[in-house]
Short mmCIF file of C-alpha atoms in Angstrom, two decimals:
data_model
loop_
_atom_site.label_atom_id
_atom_site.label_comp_id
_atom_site.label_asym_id
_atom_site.label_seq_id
_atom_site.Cartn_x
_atom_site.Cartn_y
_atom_site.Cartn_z
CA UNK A 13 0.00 0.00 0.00
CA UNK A 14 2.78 2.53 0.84
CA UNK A 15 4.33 1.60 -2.67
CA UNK A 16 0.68 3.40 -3.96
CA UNK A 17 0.84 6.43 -1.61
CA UNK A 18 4.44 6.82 -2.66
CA UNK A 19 3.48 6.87 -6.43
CA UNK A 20 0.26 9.07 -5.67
CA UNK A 21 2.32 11.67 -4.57
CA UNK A 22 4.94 11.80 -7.29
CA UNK A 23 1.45 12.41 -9.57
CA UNK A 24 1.71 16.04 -7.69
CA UNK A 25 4.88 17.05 -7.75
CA UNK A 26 5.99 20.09 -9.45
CA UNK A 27 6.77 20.21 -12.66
CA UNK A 28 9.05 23.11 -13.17
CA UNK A 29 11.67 24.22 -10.87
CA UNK A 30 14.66 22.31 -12.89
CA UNK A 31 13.33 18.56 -12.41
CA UNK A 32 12.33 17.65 -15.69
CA UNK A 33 11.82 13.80 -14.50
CA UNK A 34 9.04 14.90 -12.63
CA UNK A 35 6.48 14.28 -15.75
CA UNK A 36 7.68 11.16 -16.64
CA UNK A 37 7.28 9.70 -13.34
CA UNK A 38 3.69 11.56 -12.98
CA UNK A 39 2.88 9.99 -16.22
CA UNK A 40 4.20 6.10 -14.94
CA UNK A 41 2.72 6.85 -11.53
CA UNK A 42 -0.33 7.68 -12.74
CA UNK A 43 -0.82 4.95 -15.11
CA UNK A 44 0.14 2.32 -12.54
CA UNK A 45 -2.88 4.02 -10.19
CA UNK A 46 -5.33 3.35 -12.93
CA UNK A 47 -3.79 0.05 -13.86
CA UNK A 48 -4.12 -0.66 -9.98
CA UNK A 49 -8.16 0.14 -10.12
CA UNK A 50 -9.28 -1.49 -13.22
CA UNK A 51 -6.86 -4.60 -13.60
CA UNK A 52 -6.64 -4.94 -9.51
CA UNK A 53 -2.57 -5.31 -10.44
CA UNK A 54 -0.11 -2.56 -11.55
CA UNK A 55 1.82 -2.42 -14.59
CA UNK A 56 4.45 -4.74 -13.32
CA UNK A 57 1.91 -7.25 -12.23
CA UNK A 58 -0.35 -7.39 -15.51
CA UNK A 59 3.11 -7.96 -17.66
CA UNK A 60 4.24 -10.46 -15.15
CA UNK A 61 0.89 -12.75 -15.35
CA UNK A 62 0.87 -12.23 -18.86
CA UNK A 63 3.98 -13.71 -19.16
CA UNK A 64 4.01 -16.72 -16.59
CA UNK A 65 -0.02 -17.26 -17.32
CA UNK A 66 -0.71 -16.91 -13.73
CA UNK A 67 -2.43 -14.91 -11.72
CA UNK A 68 -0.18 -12.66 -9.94
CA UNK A 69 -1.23 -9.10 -8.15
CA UNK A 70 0.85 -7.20 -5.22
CA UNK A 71 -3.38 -6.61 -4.13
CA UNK A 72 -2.85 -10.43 -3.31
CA UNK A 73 -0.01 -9.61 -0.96
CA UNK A 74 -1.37 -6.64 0.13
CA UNK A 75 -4.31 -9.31 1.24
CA UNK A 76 -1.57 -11.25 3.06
CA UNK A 77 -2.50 -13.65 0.20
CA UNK A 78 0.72 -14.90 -1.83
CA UNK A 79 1.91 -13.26 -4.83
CA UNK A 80 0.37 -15.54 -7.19
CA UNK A 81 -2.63 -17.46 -7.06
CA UNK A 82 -2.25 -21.12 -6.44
CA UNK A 83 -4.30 -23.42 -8.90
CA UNK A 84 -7.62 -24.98 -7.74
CA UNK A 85 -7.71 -28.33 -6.91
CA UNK A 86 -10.45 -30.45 -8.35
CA UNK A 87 -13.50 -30.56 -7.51
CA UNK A 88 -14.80 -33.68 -5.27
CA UNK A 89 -17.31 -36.39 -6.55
CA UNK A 90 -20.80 -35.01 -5.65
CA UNK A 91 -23.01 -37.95 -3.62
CA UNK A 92 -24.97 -40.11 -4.83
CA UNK A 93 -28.14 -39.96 -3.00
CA UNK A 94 -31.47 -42.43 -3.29
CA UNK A 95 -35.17 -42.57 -2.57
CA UNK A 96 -35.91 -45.40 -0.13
CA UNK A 97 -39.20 -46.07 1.78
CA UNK A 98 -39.61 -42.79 3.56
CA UNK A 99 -36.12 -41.43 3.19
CA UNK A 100 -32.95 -40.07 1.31
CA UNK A 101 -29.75 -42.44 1.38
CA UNK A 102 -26.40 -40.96 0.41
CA UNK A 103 -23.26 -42.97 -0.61
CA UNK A 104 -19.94 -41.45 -1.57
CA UNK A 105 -19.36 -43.79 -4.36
CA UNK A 106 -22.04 -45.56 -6.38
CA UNK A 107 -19.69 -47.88 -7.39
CA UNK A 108 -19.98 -49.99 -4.21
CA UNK A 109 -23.38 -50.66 -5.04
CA UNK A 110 -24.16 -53.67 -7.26
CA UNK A 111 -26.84 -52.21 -8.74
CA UNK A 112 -27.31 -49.18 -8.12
CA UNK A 113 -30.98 -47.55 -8.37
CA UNK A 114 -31.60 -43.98 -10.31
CA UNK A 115 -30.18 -41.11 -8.13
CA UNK A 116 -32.42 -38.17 -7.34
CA UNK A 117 -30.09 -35.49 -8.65
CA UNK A 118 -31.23 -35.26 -12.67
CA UNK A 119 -27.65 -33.25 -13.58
CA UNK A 120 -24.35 -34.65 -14.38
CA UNK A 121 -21.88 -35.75 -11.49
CA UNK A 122 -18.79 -33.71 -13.42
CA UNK A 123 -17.92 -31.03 -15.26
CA UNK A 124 -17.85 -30.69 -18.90
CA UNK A 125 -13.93 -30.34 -20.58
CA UNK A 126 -15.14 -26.62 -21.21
CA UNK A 127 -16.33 -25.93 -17.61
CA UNK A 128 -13.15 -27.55 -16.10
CA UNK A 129 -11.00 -25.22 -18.61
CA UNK A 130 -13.22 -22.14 -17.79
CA UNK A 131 -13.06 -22.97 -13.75
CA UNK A 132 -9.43 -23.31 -14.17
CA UNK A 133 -8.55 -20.66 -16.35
CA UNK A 134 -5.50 -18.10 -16.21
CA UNK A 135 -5.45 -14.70 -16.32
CA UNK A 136 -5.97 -13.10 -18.39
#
C-alpha cells in the first residue's frame, strides 16, 4: 500500500523548478494508479501474469494472500443420494453398489472439458 501512496504523490509534484523527471514519473505513476483500479494489479503485475499465465497481483499480498494465485484443486465427486421407503440415502461412491438404483439429482456428477478449462482458467 505505501508503494501506492508513494506513487500518488509523485502524480503532484511540481513540474518546473529544474526537475524535468518529474512528468515522466507523474505519467508512470499515474498509469500504474489506474492500472491498480481497473486490472486490480499494476503495470508490473499485468506484464508479469501475462507472461508466466498466472495470476499474480501485489493486491494479493497486500491481502496477506501470496503473490500468485495457487491453482484450484479439483472438484470432489458429488453424492450419490437415493429414494428409499420414507427417506434419502447418500453414498460417496455408487460404485460400491451392485446395482445401483436412479439417483435423485437429474444433472451430471462432473464437469464438462469446457467448464473444467473455464473454472481453471489463467489470467488473463
Amino acid at each position: 500500500m505505501q508503494r501506492f501512496l508513494i506513487l500518488l504523490l509523485c502524480c503532484f509534484l511540481p513540474t518546473g523548478c529544474g526537475t524535468p523527471w518529474t512528468e515522466p514519473v507523474a505519467a508512470v505513476a499515474g498509469a500504474d494508479l489506474v492500472s491498480v483500479m481497473a486490472f486490480k494489479r499494476d503495470m508490473f503485475d499485468v506484464v508479469w501474469s501475462g507472461l508466466t499465465g498466472r495470476d499474480c497481483s501485489v493486491v494479493r499480498l497486500d491481502r496477506g494472500e501470496s503473490y500468485c494465485r495457487t491453482a484450484d484443486p479439483p472438484l470432489p465427486l458429488p453424492p450419490y443420494c437415493t429414494h428409499t421407503l420414507g427417506e434419502v440415502n447418500c453414498w460417496t461412491s455408487p460404485a460400491v453398489l451392485p446395482s445401483p438404483p436412479p439417483g435423485i439429482a437429474d444433472a451430471p456428477t462432473q464437469l464438462t472439458p469446457e467448464q473444467e478449462a473455464y473454472r481453471t482458467r489463467t489470467w488473463p
